[in-house]
PDB file of C-alpha atoms in Angstrom:
ATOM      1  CA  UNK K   1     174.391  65.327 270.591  1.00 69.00           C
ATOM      2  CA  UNK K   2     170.912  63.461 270.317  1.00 78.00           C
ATOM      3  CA  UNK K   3     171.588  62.326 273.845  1.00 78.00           C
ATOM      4  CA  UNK K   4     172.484  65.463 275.125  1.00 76.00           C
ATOM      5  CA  UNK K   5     169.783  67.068 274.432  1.00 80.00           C
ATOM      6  CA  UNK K   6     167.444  64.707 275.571  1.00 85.00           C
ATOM      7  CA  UNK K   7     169.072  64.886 279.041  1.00 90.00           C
ATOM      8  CA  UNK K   8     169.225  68.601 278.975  1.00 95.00           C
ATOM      9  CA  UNK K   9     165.804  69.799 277.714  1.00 96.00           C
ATOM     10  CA  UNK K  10     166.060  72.940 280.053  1.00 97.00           C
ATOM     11  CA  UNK K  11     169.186  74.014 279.325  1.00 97.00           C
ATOM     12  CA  UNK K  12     168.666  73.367 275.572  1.00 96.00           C
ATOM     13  CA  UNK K  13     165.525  75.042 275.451  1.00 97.00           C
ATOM     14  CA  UNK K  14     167.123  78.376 277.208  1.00 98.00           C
ATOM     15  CA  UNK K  15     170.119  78.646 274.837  1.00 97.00           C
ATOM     16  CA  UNK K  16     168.001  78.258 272.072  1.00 97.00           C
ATOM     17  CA  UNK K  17     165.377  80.905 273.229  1.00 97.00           C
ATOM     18  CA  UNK K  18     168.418  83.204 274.303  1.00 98.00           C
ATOM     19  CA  UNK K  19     169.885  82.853 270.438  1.00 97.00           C
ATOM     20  CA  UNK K  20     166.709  83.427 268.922  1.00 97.00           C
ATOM     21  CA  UNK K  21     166.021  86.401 270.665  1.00 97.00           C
ATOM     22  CA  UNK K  22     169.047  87.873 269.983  1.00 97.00           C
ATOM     23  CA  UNK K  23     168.682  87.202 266.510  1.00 97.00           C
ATOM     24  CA  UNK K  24     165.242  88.323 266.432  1.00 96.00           C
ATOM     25  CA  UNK K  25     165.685  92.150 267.816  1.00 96.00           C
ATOM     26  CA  UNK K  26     169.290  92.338 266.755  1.00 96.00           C
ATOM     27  CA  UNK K  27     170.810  92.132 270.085  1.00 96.00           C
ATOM     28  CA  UNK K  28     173.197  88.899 268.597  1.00 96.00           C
ATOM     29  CA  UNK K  29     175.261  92.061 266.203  1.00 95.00           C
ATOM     30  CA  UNK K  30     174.932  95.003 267.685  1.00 95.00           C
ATOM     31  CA  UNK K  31     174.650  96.319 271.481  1.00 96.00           C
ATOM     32  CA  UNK K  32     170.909  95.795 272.935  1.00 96.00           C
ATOM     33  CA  UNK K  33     172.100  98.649 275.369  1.00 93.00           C
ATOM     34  CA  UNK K  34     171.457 100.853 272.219  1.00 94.00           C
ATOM     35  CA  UNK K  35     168.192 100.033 271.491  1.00 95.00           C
ATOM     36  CA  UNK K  36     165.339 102.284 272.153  1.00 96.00           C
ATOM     37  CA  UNK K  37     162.949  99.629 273.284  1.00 97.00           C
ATOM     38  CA  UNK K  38     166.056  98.381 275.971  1.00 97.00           C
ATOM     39  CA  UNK K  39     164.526  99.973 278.882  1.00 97.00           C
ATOM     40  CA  UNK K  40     161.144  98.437 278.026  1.00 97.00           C
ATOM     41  CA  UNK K  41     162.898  95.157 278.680  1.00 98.00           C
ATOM     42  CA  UNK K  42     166.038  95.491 281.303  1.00 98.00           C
ATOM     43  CA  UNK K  43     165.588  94.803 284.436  1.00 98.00           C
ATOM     44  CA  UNK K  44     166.618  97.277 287.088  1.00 98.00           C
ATOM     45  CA  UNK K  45     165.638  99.527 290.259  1.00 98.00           C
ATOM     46  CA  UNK K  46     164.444 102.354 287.483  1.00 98.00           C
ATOM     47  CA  UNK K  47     162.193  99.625 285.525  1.00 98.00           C
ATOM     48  CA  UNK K  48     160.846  98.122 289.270  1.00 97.00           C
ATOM     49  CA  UNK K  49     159.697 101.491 290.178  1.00 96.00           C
ATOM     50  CA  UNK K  50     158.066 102.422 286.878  1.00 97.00           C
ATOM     51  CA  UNK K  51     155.854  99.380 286.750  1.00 97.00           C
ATOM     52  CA  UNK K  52     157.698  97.621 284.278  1.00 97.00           C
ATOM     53  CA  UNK K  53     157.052  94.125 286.237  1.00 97.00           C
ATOM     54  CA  UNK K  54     157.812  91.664 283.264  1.00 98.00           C
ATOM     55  CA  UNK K  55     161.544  92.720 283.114  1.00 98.00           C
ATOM     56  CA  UNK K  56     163.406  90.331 285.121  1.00 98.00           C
ATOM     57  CA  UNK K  57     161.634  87.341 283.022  1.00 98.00           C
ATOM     58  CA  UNK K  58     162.481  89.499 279.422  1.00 97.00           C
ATOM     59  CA  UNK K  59     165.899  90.900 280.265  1.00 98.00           C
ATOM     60  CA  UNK K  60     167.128  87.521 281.053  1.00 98.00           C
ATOM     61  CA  UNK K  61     167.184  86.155 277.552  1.00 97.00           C
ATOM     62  CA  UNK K  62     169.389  88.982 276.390  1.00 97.00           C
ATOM     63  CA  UNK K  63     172.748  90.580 276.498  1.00 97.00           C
ATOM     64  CA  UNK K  64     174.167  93.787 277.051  1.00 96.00           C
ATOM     65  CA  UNK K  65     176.552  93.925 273.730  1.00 96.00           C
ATOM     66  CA  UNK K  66     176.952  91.138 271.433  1.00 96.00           C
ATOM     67  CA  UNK K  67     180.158  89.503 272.723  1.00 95.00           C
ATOM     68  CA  UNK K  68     178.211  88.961 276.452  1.00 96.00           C
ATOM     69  CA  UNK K  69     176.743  85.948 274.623  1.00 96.00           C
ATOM     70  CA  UNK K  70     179.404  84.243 274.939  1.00 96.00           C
ATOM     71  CA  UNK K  71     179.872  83.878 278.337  1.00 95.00           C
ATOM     72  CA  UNK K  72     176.348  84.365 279.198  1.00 96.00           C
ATOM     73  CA  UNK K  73     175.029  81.483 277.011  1.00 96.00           C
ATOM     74  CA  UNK K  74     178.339  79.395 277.825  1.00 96.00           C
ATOM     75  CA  UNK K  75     178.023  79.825 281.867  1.00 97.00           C
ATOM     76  CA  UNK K  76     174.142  78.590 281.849  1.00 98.00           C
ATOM     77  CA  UNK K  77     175.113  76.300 279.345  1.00 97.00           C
ATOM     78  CA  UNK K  78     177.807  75.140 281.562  1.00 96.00           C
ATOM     79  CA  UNK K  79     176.349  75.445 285.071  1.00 97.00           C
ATOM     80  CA  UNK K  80     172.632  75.022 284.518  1.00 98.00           C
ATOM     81  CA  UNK K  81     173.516  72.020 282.383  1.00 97.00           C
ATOM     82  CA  UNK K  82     175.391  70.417 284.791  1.00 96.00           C
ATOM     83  CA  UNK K  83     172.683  70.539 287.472  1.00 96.00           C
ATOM     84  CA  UNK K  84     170.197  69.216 285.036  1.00 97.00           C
ATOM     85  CA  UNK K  85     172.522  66.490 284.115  1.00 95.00           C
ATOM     86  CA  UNK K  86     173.119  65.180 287.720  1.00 94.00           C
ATOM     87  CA  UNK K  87     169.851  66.812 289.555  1.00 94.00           C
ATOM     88  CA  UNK K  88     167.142  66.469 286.948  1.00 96.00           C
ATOM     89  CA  UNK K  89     165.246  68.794 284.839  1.00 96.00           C
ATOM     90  CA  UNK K  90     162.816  69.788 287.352  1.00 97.00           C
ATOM     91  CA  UNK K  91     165.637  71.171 290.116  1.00 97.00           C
ATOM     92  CA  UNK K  92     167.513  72.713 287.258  1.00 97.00           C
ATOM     93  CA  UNK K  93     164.674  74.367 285.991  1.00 98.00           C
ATOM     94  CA  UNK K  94     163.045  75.383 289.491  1.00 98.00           C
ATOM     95  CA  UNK K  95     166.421  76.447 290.778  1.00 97.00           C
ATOM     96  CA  UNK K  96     167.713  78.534 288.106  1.00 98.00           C
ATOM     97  CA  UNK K  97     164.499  80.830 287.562  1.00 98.00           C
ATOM     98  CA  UNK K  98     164.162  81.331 291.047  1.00 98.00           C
ATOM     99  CA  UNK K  99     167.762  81.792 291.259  1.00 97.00           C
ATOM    100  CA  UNK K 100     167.480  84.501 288.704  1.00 98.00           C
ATOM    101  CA  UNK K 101     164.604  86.198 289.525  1.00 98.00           C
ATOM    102  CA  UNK K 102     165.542  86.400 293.276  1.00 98.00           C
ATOM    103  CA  UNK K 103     168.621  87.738 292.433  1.00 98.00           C
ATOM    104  CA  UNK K 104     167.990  90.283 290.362  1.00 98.00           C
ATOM    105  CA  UNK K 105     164.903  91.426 292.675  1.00 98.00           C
ATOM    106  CA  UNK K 106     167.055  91.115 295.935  1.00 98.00           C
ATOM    107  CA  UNK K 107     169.532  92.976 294.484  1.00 98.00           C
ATOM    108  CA  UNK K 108     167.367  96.464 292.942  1.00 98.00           C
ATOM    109  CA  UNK K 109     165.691  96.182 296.643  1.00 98.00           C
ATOM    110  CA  UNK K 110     169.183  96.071 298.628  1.00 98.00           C
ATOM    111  CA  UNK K 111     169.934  99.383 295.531  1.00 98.00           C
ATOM    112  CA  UNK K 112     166.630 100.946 296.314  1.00 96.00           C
ATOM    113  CA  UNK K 113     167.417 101.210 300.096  1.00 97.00           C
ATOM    114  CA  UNK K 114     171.311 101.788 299.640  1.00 97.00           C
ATOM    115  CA  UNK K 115     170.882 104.813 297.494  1.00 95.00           C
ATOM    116  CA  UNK K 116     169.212 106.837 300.204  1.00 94.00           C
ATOM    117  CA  UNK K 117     172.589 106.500 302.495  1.00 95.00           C
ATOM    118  CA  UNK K 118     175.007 108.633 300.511  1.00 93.00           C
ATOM    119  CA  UNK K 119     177.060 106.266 298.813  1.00 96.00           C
ATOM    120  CA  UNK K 120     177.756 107.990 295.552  1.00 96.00           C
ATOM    121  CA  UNK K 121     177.986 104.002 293.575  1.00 97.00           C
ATOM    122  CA  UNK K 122     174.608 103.137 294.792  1.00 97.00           C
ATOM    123  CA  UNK K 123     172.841 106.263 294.030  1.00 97.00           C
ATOM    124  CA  UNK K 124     174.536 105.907 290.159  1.00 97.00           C
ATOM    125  CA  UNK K 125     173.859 101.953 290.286  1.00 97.00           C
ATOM    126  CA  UNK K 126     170.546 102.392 290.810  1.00 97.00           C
ATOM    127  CA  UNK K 127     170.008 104.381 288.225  1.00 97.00           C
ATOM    128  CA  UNK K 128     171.348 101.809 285.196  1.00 97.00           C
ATOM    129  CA  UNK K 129     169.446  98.629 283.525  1.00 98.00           C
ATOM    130  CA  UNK K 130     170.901  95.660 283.131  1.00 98.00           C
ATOM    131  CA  UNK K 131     169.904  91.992 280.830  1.00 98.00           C
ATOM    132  CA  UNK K 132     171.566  88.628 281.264  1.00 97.00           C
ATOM    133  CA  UNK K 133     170.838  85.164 282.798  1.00 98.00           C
ATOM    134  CA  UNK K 134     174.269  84.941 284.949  1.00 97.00           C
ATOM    135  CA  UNK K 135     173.099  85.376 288.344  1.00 98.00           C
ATOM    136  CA  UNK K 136     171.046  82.593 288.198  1.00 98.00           C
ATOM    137  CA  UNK K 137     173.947  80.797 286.722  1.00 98.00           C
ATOM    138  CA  UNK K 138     176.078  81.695 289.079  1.00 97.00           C
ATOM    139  CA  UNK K 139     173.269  80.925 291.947  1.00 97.00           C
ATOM    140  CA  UNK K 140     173.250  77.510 290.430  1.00 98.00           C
ATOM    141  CA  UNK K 141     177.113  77.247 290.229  1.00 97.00           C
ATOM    142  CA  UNK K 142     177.456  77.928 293.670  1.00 95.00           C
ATOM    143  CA  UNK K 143     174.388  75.302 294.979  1.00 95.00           C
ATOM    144  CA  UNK K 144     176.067  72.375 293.159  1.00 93.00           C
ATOM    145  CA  UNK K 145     179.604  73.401 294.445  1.00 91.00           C
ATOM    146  CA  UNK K 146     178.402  72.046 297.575  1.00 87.00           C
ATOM    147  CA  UNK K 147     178.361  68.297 295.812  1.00 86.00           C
ATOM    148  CA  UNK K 148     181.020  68.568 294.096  1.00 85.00           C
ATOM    149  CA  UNK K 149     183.627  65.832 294.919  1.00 84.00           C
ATOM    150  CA  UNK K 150     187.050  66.772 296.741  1.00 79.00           C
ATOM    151  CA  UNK K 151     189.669  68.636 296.141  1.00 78.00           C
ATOM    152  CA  UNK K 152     187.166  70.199 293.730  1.00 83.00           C
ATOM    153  CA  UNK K 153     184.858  71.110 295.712  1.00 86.00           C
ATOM    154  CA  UNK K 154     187.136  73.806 297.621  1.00 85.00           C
ATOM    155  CA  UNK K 155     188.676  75.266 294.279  1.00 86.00           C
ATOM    156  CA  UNK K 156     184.872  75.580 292.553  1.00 90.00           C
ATOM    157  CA  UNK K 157     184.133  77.148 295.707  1.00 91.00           C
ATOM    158  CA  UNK K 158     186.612  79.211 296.246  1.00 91.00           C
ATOM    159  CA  UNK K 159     187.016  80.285 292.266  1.00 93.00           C
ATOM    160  CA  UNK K 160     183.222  81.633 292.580  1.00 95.00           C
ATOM    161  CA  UNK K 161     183.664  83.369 295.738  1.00 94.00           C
ATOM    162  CA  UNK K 162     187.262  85.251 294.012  1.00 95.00           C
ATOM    163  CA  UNK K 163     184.791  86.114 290.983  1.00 96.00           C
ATOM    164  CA  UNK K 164     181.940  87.772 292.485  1.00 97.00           C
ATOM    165  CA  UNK K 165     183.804  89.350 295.460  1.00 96.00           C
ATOM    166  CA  UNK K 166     186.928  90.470 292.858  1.00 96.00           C
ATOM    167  CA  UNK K 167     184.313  91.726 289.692  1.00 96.00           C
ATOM    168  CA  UNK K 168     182.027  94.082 292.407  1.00 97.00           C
ATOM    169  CA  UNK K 169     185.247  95.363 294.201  1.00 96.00           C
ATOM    170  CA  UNK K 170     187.556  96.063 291.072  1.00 95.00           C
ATOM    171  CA  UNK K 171     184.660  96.837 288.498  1.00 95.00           C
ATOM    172  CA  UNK K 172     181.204  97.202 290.379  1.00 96.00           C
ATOM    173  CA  UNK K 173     178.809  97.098 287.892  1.00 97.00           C
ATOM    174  CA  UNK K 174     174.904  96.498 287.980  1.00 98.00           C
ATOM    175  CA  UNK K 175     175.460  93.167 287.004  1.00 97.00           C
ATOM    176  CA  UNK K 176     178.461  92.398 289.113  1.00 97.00           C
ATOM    177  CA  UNK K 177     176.504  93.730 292.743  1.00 98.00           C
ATOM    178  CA  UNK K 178     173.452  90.685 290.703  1.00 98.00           C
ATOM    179  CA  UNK K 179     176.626  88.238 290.579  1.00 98.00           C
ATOM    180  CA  UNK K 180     177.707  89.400 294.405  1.00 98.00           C
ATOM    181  CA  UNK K 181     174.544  88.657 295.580  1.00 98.00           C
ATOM    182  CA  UNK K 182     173.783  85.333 293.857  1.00 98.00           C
ATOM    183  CA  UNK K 183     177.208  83.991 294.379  1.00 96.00           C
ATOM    184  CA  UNK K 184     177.036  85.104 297.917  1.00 96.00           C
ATOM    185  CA  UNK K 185     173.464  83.717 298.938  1.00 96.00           C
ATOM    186  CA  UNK K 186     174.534  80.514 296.773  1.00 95.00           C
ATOM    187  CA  UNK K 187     177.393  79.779 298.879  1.00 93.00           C
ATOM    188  CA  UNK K 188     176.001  80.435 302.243  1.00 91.00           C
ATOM    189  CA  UNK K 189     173.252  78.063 301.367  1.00 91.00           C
ATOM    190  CA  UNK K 190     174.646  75.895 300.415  1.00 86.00           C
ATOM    191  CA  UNK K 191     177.411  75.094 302.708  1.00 74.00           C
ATOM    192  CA  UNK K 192     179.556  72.025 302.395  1.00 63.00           C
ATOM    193  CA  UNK K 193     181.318  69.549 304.533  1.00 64.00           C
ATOM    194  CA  UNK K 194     184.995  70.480 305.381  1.00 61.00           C
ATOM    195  CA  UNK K 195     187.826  69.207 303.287  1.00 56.00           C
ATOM    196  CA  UNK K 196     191.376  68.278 304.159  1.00 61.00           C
ATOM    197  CA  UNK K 197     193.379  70.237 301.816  1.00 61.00           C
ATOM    198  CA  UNK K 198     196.563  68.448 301.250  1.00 62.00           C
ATOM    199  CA  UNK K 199     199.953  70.572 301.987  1.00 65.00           C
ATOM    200  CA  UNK K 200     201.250  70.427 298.633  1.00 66.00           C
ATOM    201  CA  UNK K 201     198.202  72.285 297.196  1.00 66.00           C
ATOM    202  CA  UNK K 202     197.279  74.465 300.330  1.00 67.00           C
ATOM    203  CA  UNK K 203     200.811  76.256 299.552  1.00 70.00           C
ATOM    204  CA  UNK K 204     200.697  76.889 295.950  1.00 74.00           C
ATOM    205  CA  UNK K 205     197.369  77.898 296.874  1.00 76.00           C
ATOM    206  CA  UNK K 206     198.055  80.690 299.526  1.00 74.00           C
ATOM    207  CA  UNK K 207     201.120  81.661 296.963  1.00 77.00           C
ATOM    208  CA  UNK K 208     198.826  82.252 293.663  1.00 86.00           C
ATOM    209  CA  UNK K 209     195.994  84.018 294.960  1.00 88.00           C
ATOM    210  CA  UNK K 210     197.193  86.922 296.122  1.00 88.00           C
ATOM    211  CA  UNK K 211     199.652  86.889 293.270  1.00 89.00           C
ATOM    212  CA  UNK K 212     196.401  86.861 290.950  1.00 90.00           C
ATOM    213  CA  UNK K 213     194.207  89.078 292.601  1.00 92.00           C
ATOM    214  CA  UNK K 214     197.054  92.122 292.501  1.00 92.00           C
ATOM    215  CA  UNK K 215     197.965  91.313 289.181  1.00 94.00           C
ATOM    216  CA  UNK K 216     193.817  91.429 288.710  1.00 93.00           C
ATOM    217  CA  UNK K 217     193.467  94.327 290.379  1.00 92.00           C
ATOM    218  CA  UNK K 218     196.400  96.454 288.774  1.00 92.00           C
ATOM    219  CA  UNK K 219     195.218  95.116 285.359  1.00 94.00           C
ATOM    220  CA  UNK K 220     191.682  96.452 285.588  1.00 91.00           C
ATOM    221  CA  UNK K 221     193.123 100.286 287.165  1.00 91.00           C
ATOM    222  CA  UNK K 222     195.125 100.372 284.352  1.00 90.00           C
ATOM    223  CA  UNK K 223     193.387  99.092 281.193  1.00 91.00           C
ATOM    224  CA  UNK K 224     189.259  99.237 282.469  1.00 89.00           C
ATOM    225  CA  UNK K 225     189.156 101.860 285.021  1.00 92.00           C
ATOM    226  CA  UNK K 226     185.926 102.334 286.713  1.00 92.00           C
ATOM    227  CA  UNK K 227     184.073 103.808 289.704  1.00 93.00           C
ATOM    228  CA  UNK K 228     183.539 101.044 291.804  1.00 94.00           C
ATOM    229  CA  UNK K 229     181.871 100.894 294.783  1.00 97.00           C
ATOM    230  CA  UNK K 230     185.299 101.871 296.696  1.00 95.00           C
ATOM    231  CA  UNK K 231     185.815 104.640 294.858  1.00 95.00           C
ATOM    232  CA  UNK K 232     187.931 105.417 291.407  1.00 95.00           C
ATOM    233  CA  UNK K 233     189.620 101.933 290.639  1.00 94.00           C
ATOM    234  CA  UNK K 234     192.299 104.230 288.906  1.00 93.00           C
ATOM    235  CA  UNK K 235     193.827 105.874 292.010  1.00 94.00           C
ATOM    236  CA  UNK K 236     196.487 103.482 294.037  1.00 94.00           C
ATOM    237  CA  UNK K 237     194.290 104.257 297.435  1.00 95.00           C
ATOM    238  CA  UNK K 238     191.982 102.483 296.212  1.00 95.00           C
ATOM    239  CA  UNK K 239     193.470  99.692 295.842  1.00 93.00           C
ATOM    240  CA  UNK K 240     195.009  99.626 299.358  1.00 94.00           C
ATOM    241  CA  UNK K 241     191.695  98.581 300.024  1.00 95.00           C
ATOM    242  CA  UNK K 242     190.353  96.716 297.345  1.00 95.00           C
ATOM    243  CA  UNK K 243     193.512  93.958 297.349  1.00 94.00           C
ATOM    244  CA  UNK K 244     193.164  93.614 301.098  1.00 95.00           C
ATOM    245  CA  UNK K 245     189.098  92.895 300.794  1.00 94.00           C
ATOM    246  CA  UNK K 246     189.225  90.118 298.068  1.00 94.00           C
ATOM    247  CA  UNK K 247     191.651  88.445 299.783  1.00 93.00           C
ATOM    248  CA  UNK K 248     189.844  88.181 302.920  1.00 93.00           C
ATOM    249  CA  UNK K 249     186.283  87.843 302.343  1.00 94.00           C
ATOM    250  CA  UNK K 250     186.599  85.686 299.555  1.00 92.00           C
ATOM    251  CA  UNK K 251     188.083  82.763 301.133  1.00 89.00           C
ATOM    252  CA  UNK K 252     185.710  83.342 304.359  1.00 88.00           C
ATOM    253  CA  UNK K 253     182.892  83.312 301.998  1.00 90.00           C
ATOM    254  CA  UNK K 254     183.907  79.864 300.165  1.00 87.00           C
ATOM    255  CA  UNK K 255     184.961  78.422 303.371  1.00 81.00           C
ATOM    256  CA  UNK K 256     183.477  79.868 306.626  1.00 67.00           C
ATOM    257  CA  UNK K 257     180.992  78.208 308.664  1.00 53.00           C
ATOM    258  CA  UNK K 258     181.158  74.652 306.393  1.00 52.00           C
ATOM    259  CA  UNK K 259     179.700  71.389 308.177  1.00 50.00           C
ATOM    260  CA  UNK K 260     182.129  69.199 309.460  1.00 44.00           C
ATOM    261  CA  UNK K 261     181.789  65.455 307.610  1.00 43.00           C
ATOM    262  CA  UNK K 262     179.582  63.234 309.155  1.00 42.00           C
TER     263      UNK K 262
END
């Protein structure tokens, strides 16, 4: 553990800061969305345009409800760690905050403009806060996908390009249009070299991901229905489109446009 800290100052420091925080205004037991002081501190199109500068930097060491620790703390513990481990501190540390804060500025100035066209789910999206370090993790996921050795460089890629492009089509939160456009910019940065996917996982492949991304899809309309950006996740139409969308852009997003090996 001694050794793992030592080699992960960054990442330590940030989990620890996260857990204290929570701890310290409650947001570790019971939902920070409830607080009175949360818009003081979430970051959003509404807190941009008030003034509230400092929120990107003091919405990132909380979470939403309790149980978003978990995966928030566990992604940048996972991802951010990983960087630091095989990049350095100083790229983990440089990447991830400007990761973070780009994405969650890019993303309430792409809102800001979107509202004004008549799209009913940017006009309400702009309107909500949100807290949480994951688009920077996810920025940073999808920068050191690039490295990652073969075959797992094309199912890390591909897995993050399914997540963001599945959560903002089937759920469409605030934070999930902040993973969209992290994982997105991430991945067309950082493009990698072409790999030759061997035939006996290309096919199980092609078999399970449309198999998961219906079963996905039909899960979420039935148990979390929402008002996503392509309308009422609830209603079958929907879907139609939805289904059809993930399975297209996601693996042109993970794989389009990579570098051949030199």
């Amino acid at each position: 553990m001694t050794e793992v800290v030592r080699r992960l100052p960054f990442t330590t420091a940030v989990v620890v800061v996260m857990l204290v925080v929570g701890v310290a205004t409650g947001a570790l037991w019971s939902a920070a969305a409830d607080r009175p002081w949360y818009p003081e501190v979430a970051f959003g199109v509404p807190s941009l345009a008030e003034g509230r500068w400092w929120t990107p930097v003091t919405g990132s060491f909380l979470a939403v409800v309790p149980a978003a620790y978990v995966p928030m703390a566990g992604t940048f513990a996972l991802f951010v760690g990983a960087a630091e481990w095989v990049r350095g501190t100083r790229y983990a540390a440089v990447v991830a905050v400007a990761g973070q804060l780009g994405a969650v500025l890019l993303s309430a100035a792409l809102l800001a403009v979107l509202r004004w066209t008549g799209w009913d789910w940017a006009e309400r999206t702009a309107g909500t806060l949100d807290v949480g370090f994951s688009a920077g993790s996810l920025w940073v996921a999808a920068l050191l996908s690039a490295s990652a050795p073969p075959p797992w460089r094309s199912r890390v890629r591909l897995g993050l390009a399914l997540y963001v492009v599945g959560s903002f089509a089937f759920v469409g939160t605030l934070s999930d249009w902040e993973h969209l456009v992290a994982g997105v910019a991430g991945l067309v940065v950082a493009r990698s070299p072409r790999d030759r996917v061997p035939r006996r996982e290309a096919v199980p492949v092609a078999v399970a991901v449309p198999v998961l991304v219906v079963a996905v899809g039909v899960g979420l309309s039935v148990f979390l229905p929402s008002a996503g950006p392509l309308g009422d996740t609830s209603r079958p139409a929907t879907l139609a489109i939805a289904i059809p969308l993930v399975l297209l852009a996601a693996p042109l997003l993970a794989f389009a446009g990579r570098r051949p090996v030199s």
